[in-house]
mmCIF file of C-alpha atoms in Angstrom:
data_model
loop_
_atom_site.group_PDB
_atom_site.id
_atom_site.type_symbol
_atom_site.label_atom_id
_atom_site.label_comp_id
_atom_site.label_asym_id
_atom_site.label_seq_id
_atom_site.Cartn_x
_atom_site.Cartn_y
_atom_site.Cartn_z
ATOM 1 C CA GLN A 1 13.969 27.440 -19.207
ATOM 2 C CA LYS A 2 14.387 24.679 -16.961
ATOM 3 C CA GLU A 3 12.245 21.604 -17.460
ATOM 4 C CA VAL A 4 10.666 21.883 -14.019
ATOM 5 C CA GLU A 5 10.155 24.980 -11.912
ATOM 6 C CA GLN A 6 9.107 25.128 -8.313
ATOM 7 C CA ASP A 7 8.247 28.019 -6.142
ATOM 8 C CA PRO A 8 11.280 28.406 -4.033
ATOM 9 C CA GLY A 9 9.525 29.521 -0.695
ATOM 10 C CA PRO A 10 10.228 29.083 2.001
ATOM 11 C CA LEU A 11 6.688 28.917 3.004
ATOM 12 C CA SER A 12 5.254 29.366 6.711
ATOM 13 C CA VAL A 13 1.515 28.893 7.488
ATOM 14 C CA PRO A 14 -0.459 28.447 10.741
ATOM 15 C CA GLU A 15 -1.731 25.220 11.774
ATOM 16 C CA GLY A 16 -4.888 24.233 9.931
ATOM 17 C CA ALA A 17 -4.272 26.237 6.825
ATOM 18 C CA ILE A 18 -4.662 25.017 3.383
ATOM 19 C CA VAL A 19 -1.359 24.707 1.739
ATOM 20 C CA SER A 20 -0.770 24.918 -1.961
ATOM 21 C CA LEU A 21 2.465 23.845 -3.567
ATOM 22 C CA ASN A 22 3.027 24.327 -7.062
ATOM 23 C CA CYS A 23 5.131 23.130 -10.249
ATOM 24 C CA THR A 24 5.447 23.994 -13.642
ATOM 25 C CA TYR A 25 7.155 22.329 -16.409
ATOM 26 C CA SER A 26 8.111 22.846 -20.056
ATOM 27 C CA ASN A 27 8.462 19.139 -21.618
ATOM 28 C CA SER A 28 4.942 18.077 -22.981
ATOM 29 C CA ALA A 29 6.188 14.437 -22.958
ATOM 30 C CA PHE A 30 6.079 14.282 -19.038
ATOM 31 C CA GLN A 31 3.161 11.812 -18.260
ATOM 32 C CA TYR A 32 3.929 10.817 -14.743
ATOM 33 C CA PHE A 33 4.074 13.203 -11.686
ATOM 34 C CA MET A 34 5.280 12.575 -8.332
ATOM 35 C CA TRP A 35 5.405 14.678 -4.935
ATOM 36 C CA TYR A 36 8.120 13.794 -2.287
ATOM 37 C CA ARG A 37 8.164 14.909 1.077
ATOM 38 C CA GLN A 38 11.805 14.970 2.808
ATOM 39 C CA TYR A 39 11.941 15.764 6.452
ATOM 40 C CA SER A 40 15.342 17.503 7.581
ATOM 41 C CA ARG A 41 18.500 15.179 7.705
ATOM 42 C CA LYS A 42 16.316 12.198 6.152
ATOM 43 C CA GLY A 43 15.949 10.933 2.606
ATOM 44 C CA PRO A 44 12.730 11.636 0.421
ATOM 45 C CA GLU A 45 9.868 9.831 0.477
ATOM 46 C CA LEU A 46 7.271 9.427 -2.087
ATOM 47 C CA LEU A 47 3.967 11.050 -0.925
ATOM 48 C CA MET A 48 1.739 11.120 -4.031
ATOM 49 C CA TYR A 49 2.010 9.484 -7.651
ATOM 50 C CA THR A 50 -0.323 10.379 -10.636
ATOM 51 C CA TYR A 51 -0.495 9.588 -14.251
ATOM 52 C CA SER A 52 -1.701 12.085 -16.529
ATOM 53 C CA SER A 53 -4.048 14.789 -16.027
ATOM 54 C CA GLY A 54 -6.479 14.833 -13.062
ATOM 55 C CA ASN A 55 -6.896 14.787 -9.263
ATOM 56 C CA LYS A 56 -5.637 12.144 -6.767
ATOM 57 C CA GLU A 57 -6.630 12.367 -2.982
ATOM 58 C CA ASP A 58 -5.005 10.322 -0.083
ATOM 59 C CA GLY A 59 -6.277 11.887 3.353
ATOM 60 C CA ARG A 60 -5.364 15.385 3.852
ATOM 61 C CA PHE A 61 -3.215 15.468 0.616
ATOM 62 C CA THR A 62 -4.598 16.155 -3.059
ATOM 63 C CA ALA A 63 -2.436 16.078 -6.082
ATOM 64 C CA GLN A 64 -3.761 17.980 -8.900
ATOM 65 C CA VAL A 65 -2.203 17.715 -12.623
ATOM 66 C CA ASP A 66 -3.159 19.880 -15.613
ATOM 67 C CA LYS A 67 -1.232 18.947 -18.567
ATOM 68 C CA SER A 68 -2.817 21.531 -20.971
ATOM 69 C CA SER A 69 -1.227 24.193 -18.595
ATOM 70 C CA LYS A 70 1.708 22.188 -17.814
ATOM 71 C CA TYR A 71 1.056 22.958 -13.975
ATOM 72 C CA ILE A 72 0.836 20.593 -11.081
ATOM 73 C CA SER A 73 -0.230 21.031 -7.429
ATOM 74 C CA LEU A 74 -0.096 19.511 -4.198
ATOM 75 C CA PHE A 75 -2.754 20.716 -1.565
ATOM 76 C CA ILE A 76 -2.476 19.930 2.156
ATOM 77 C CA ARG A 77 -5.474 20.552 3.957
ATOM 78 C CA ASP A 78 -5.770 21.238 7.904
ATOM 79 C CA SER A 79 -2.103 21.351 7.818
ATOM 80 C CA GLN A 80 -0.219 20.158 10.913
ATOM 81 C CA PRO A 81 3.439 20.978 12.444
ATOM 82 C CA SER A 82 4.299 17.359 11.355
ATOM 83 C CA ASP A 83 3.603 18.682 7.564
ATOM 84 C CA SER A 84 6.762 20.953 8.120
ATOM 85 C CA ALA A 85 9.323 19.519 5.532
ATOM 86 C CA THR A 86 10.659 19.899 2.264
ATOM 87 C CA TYR A 87 8.401 19.071 -0.733
ATOM 88 C CA LEU A 88 9.813 18.235 -4.041
ATOM 89 C CA CYS A 89 7.908 17.761 -7.459
ATOM 90 C CA ALA A 90 9.176 15.235 -9.685
ATOM 91 C CA MET A 91 8.094 14.132 -13.243
ATOM 92 C CA SER A 92 9.003 11.434 -15.896
ATOM 93 C CA VAL A 93 8.146 10.353 -19.324
ATOM 94 C CA SER A 94 7.914 6.714 -18.613
ATOM 95 C CA GLY A 95 7.132 6.228 -15.017
ATOM 96 C CA ALA A 96 8.694 6.263 -11.652
ATOM 97 C CA ASN A 97 10.757 3.501 -12.360
ATOM 98 C CA SER A 98 12.978 5.374 -15.014
ATOM 99 C CA LYS A 99 14.508 8.923 -15.451
ATOM 100 C CA LEU A 100 12.984 11.478 -13.076
ATOM 101 C CA THR A 101 13.490 15.287 -13.199
ATOM 102 C CA PHE A 102 12.968 17.159 -10.125
ATOM 103 C CA GLY A 103 11.931 20.675 -9.168
ATOM 104 C CA LYS A 104 14.188 22.264 -6.465
ATOM 105 C CA GLY A 105 12.032 21.681 -3.644
ATOM 106 C CA ILE A 106 10.179 24.071 -1.159
ATOM 107 C CA THR A 107 10.586 24.170 2.398
ATOM 108 C CA LEU A 108 7.123 24.273 4.402
ATOM 109 C CA SER A 109 6.972 25.198 8.041
ATOM 110 C CA VAL A 110 3.515 24.834 9.734
ATOM 111 C CA ARG A 111 3.306 27.067 12.933
ATOM 112 C CA PRO A 112 1.540 25.378 15.745
ATOM 113 C CA GLU B 1 13.808 -5.150 7.951
ATOM 114 C CA ALA B 2 13.174 -3.729 4.589
ATOM 115 C CA GLN B 3 15.867 -1.194 3.923
ATOM 116 C CA VAL B 4 18.483 0.550 1.491
ATOM 117 C CA THR B 5 21.868 0.811 3.177
ATOM 118 C CA GLN B 6 24.551 3.298 1.899
ATOM 119 C CA ASN B 7 28.282 3.118 2.905
ATOM 120 C CA PRO B 8 30.073 5.307 3.881
ATOM 121 C CA ARG B 9 27.564 7.752 5.414
ATOM 122 C CA TYR B 10 30.064 10.373 5.574
ATOM 123 C CA LEU B 11 33.260 10.989 3.489
ATOM 124 C CA ILE B 12 35.999 13.503 3.171
ATOM 125 C CA THR B 13 38.460 12.923 0.475
ATOM 126 C CA VAL B 14 40.829 14.672 -1.768
ATOM 127 C CA THR B 15 40.730 15.533 -5.594
ATOM 128 C CA GLY B 16 41.668 12.649 -7.895
ATOM 129 C CA LYS B 17 41.454 9.984 -5.274
ATOM 130 C CA LYS B 18 38.962 7.147 -6.711
ATOM 131 C CA LEU B 19 36.190 6.217 -4.377
ATOM 132 C CA THR B 20 33.079 4.171 -4.292
ATOM 133 C CA VAL B 21 29.802 4.684 -2.572
ATOM 134 C CA THR B 22 28.008 1.293 -2.173
ATOM 135 C CA CYS B 23 24.398 1.079 -2.161
ATOM 136 C CA SER B 24 22.645 -2.263 -1.111
ATOM 137 C CA GLN B 25 18.875 -3.230 -0.800
ATOM 138 C CA ASN B 26 17.356 -6.440 0.718
ATOM 139 C CA MET B 27 14.143 -6.338 -1.096
ATOM 140 C CA ASN B 28 14.692 -7.776 -4.382
ATOM 141 C CA HIS B 29 14.081 -4.691 -6.151
ATOM 142 C CA GLU B 30 14.636 -4.275 -9.937
ATOM 143 C CA TYR B 31 14.935 -0.592 -9.976
ATOM 144 C CA MET B 32 17.851 1.403 -8.251
ATOM 145 C CA SER B 33 18.869 4.837 -8.477
ATOM 146 C CA TRP B 34 21.387 7.600 -7.476
ATOM 147 C CA TYR B 35 20.812 11.005 -6.857
ATOM 148 C CA ARG B 36 22.643 14.066 -5.541
ATOM 149 C CA GLN B 37 21.224 16.840 -3.515
ATOM 150 C CA ASP B 38 22.732 20.327 -3.493
ATOM 151 C CA PRO B 39 21.463 23.455 -1.677
ATOM 152 C CA GLY B 40 19.290 25.549 -4.231
ATOM 153 C CA LEU B 41 19.416 22.871 -6.870
ATOM 154 C CA GLY B 42 17.134 20.383 -5.416
ATOM 155 C CA LEU B 43 17.551 16.475 -6.152
ATOM 156 C CA ARG B 44 19.110 15.494 -9.339
ATOM 157 C CA GLN B 45 19.412 11.969 -10.864
ATOM 158 C CA ILE B 46 22.676 10.481 -11.697
ATOM 159 C CA TYR B 47 22.019 7.130 -12.820
ATOM 160 C CA TYR B 48 19.452 4.418 -12.744
ATOM 161 C CA SER B 49 19.147 1.001 -13.252
ATOM 162 C CA MET B 50 15.978 -1.172 -14.184
ATOM 163 C CA ASN B 51 17.717 -4.420 -13.758
ATOM 164 C CA VAL B 52 20.917 -6.418 -13.528
ATOM 165 C CA GLU B 53 23.346 -5.251 -16.262
ATOM 166 C CA VAL B 54 20.908 -2.557 -17.367
ATOM 167 C CA THR B 55 21.690 1.104 -16.397
ATOM 168 C CA ASP B 56 20.959 4.386 -17.890
ATOM 169 C CA LYS B 57 21.906 8.013 -17.274
ATOM 170 C CA GLY B 58 19.848 10.607 -15.540
ATOM 171 C CA ASP B 59 20.229 14.397 -15.588
ATOM 172 C CA VAL B 60 23.642 14.712 -14.307
ATOM 173 C CA PRO B 61 26.001 11.646 -15.009
ATOM 174 C CA GLU B 62 29.173 13.384 -15.825
ATOM 175 C CA GLY B 63 31.914 12.361 -13.655
ATOM 176 C CA TYR B 64 30.221 9.286 -12.047
ATOM 177 C CA LYS B 65 30.131 5.714 -13.068
ATOM 178 C CA VAL B 66 27.749 2.786 -11.937
ATOM 179 C CA SER B 67 27.484 -0.894 -12.178
ATOM 180 C CA ARG B 68 24.712 -3.367 -11.630
ATOM 181 C CA LYS B 69 26.259 -6.861 -11.471
ATOM 182 C CA GLU B 70 23.907 -8.141 -8.954
ATOM 183 C CA LYS B 71 20.249 -7.357 -8.018
ATOM 184 C CA ARG B 72 20.845 -6.131 -4.792
ATOM 185 C CA ASN B 73 24.008 -3.880 -5.038
ATOM 186 C CA PHE B 74 24.419 -0.604 -7.223
ATOM 187 C CA PRO B 75 27.670 0.988 -6.324
ATOM 188 C CA LEU B 76 28.483 4.726 -7.313
ATOM 189 C CA ILE B 77 31.935 5.194 -8.266
ATOM 190 C CA LEU B 78 33.860 8.248 -8.888
ATOM 191 C CA GLU B 79 36.876 7.837 -10.704
ATOM 192 C CA SER B 80 38.416 11.213 -10.228
ATOM 193 C CA PRO B 81 36.417 13.113 -7.654
ATOM 194 C CA SER B 82 36.588 17.005 -8.072
ATOM 195 C CA PRO B 83 35.320 19.516 -5.641
ATOM 196 C CA ASN B 84 32.036 20.218 -7.524
ATOM 197 C CA GLN B 85 31.081 16.613 -6.467
ATOM 198 C CA THR B 86 30.646 17.813 -3.162
ATOM 199 C CA SER B 87 27.383 16.887 -2.350
ATOM 200 C CA LEU B 88 24.612 14.856 -0.322
ATOM 201 C CA TYR B 89 23.955 11.533 -2.324
ATOM 202 C CA PHE B 90 20.869 9.278 -1.900
ATOM 203 C CA CYS B 91 20.263 5.771 -3.534
ATOM 204 C CA ALA B 92 16.854 4.579 -3.719
ATOM 205 C CA SER B 93 15.124 1.261 -4.903
ATOM 206 C CA SER B 94 11.757 0.231 -6.016
ATOM 207 C CA PRO B 95 9.909 -2.726 -7.260
ATOM 208 C CA LEU B 96 9.171 -2.490 -11.237
ATOM 209 C CA GLY B 97 5.290 -2.152 -11.547
ATOM 210 C CA LEU B 98 4.687 -0.959 -7.885
ATOM 211 C CA VAL B 99 5.122 2.870 -8.433
ATOM 212 C CA ASP B 100 4.094 4.024 -5.161
ATOM 213 C CA THR B 101 6.716 2.038 -3.340
ATOM 214 C CA GLN B 102 10.182 3.462 -3.047
ATOM 215 C CA TYR B 103 12.791 3.098 -0.482
ATOM 216 C CA PHE B 104 15.496 5.654 -0.064
ATOM 217 C CA GLY B 105 18.855 5.280 1.774
ATOM 218 C CA PRO B 106 20.009 7.535 4.628
ATOM 219 C CA GLY B 107 22.365 9.628 2.505
ATOM 220 C CA THR B 108 26.025 9.832 2.066
ATOM 221 C CA ARG B 109 27.735 13.130 2.670
ATOM 222 C CA LEU B 110 30.783 13.527 0.545
ATOM 223 C CA THR B 111 33.221 16.364 0.622
ATOM 224 C CA VAL B 112 35.888 16.480 -1.914
ATOM 225 C CA LEU B 113 38.744 18.907 -0.866
#
């Protein structure tokens, strides 16, 4: 079993839809959870960062961590065509400035 | 302008010919890291460094070397490249303690024949 599993996609939704992106993991020592967004032909950018369990909201984006289930999610409300990108989850035992393990990424397309 | 630069951006080489991909940041960041990205495999961390002379292995360090002699530079060295190292490489930097601030370079596309 891989340490981090992410739904492979691709995912296509109409504009305005609520999008749910998910990752599961096997290493219970992971404490730090991140979501990255990567536009085509660009480097990744850090979108959301959470520590331990709980929710974190930033505008239309909500990151959710359920450590008991080893499951994390990224919700995008009122999705826009500009949200079309590849989304990668990443996890770490000791913080974003240390060893990171990524999911394979899922490509999201938001149709106008 | 705050940025991470990588050179070269594109490189085609042959098996066994040593090469170095440079990474430089102008933000005085302590943390720097190298990743490779392959279709179907996502982003995988090669090496990272939390400060000068402090480096550690990521998930896929085999076949790579790094050094951190200066804070601003973190070169990736392939002493004997092989075709399975054909990939898109990204360098990133961030300040320690500011976990939501990260900068990625533009990427280096390497092809090893």
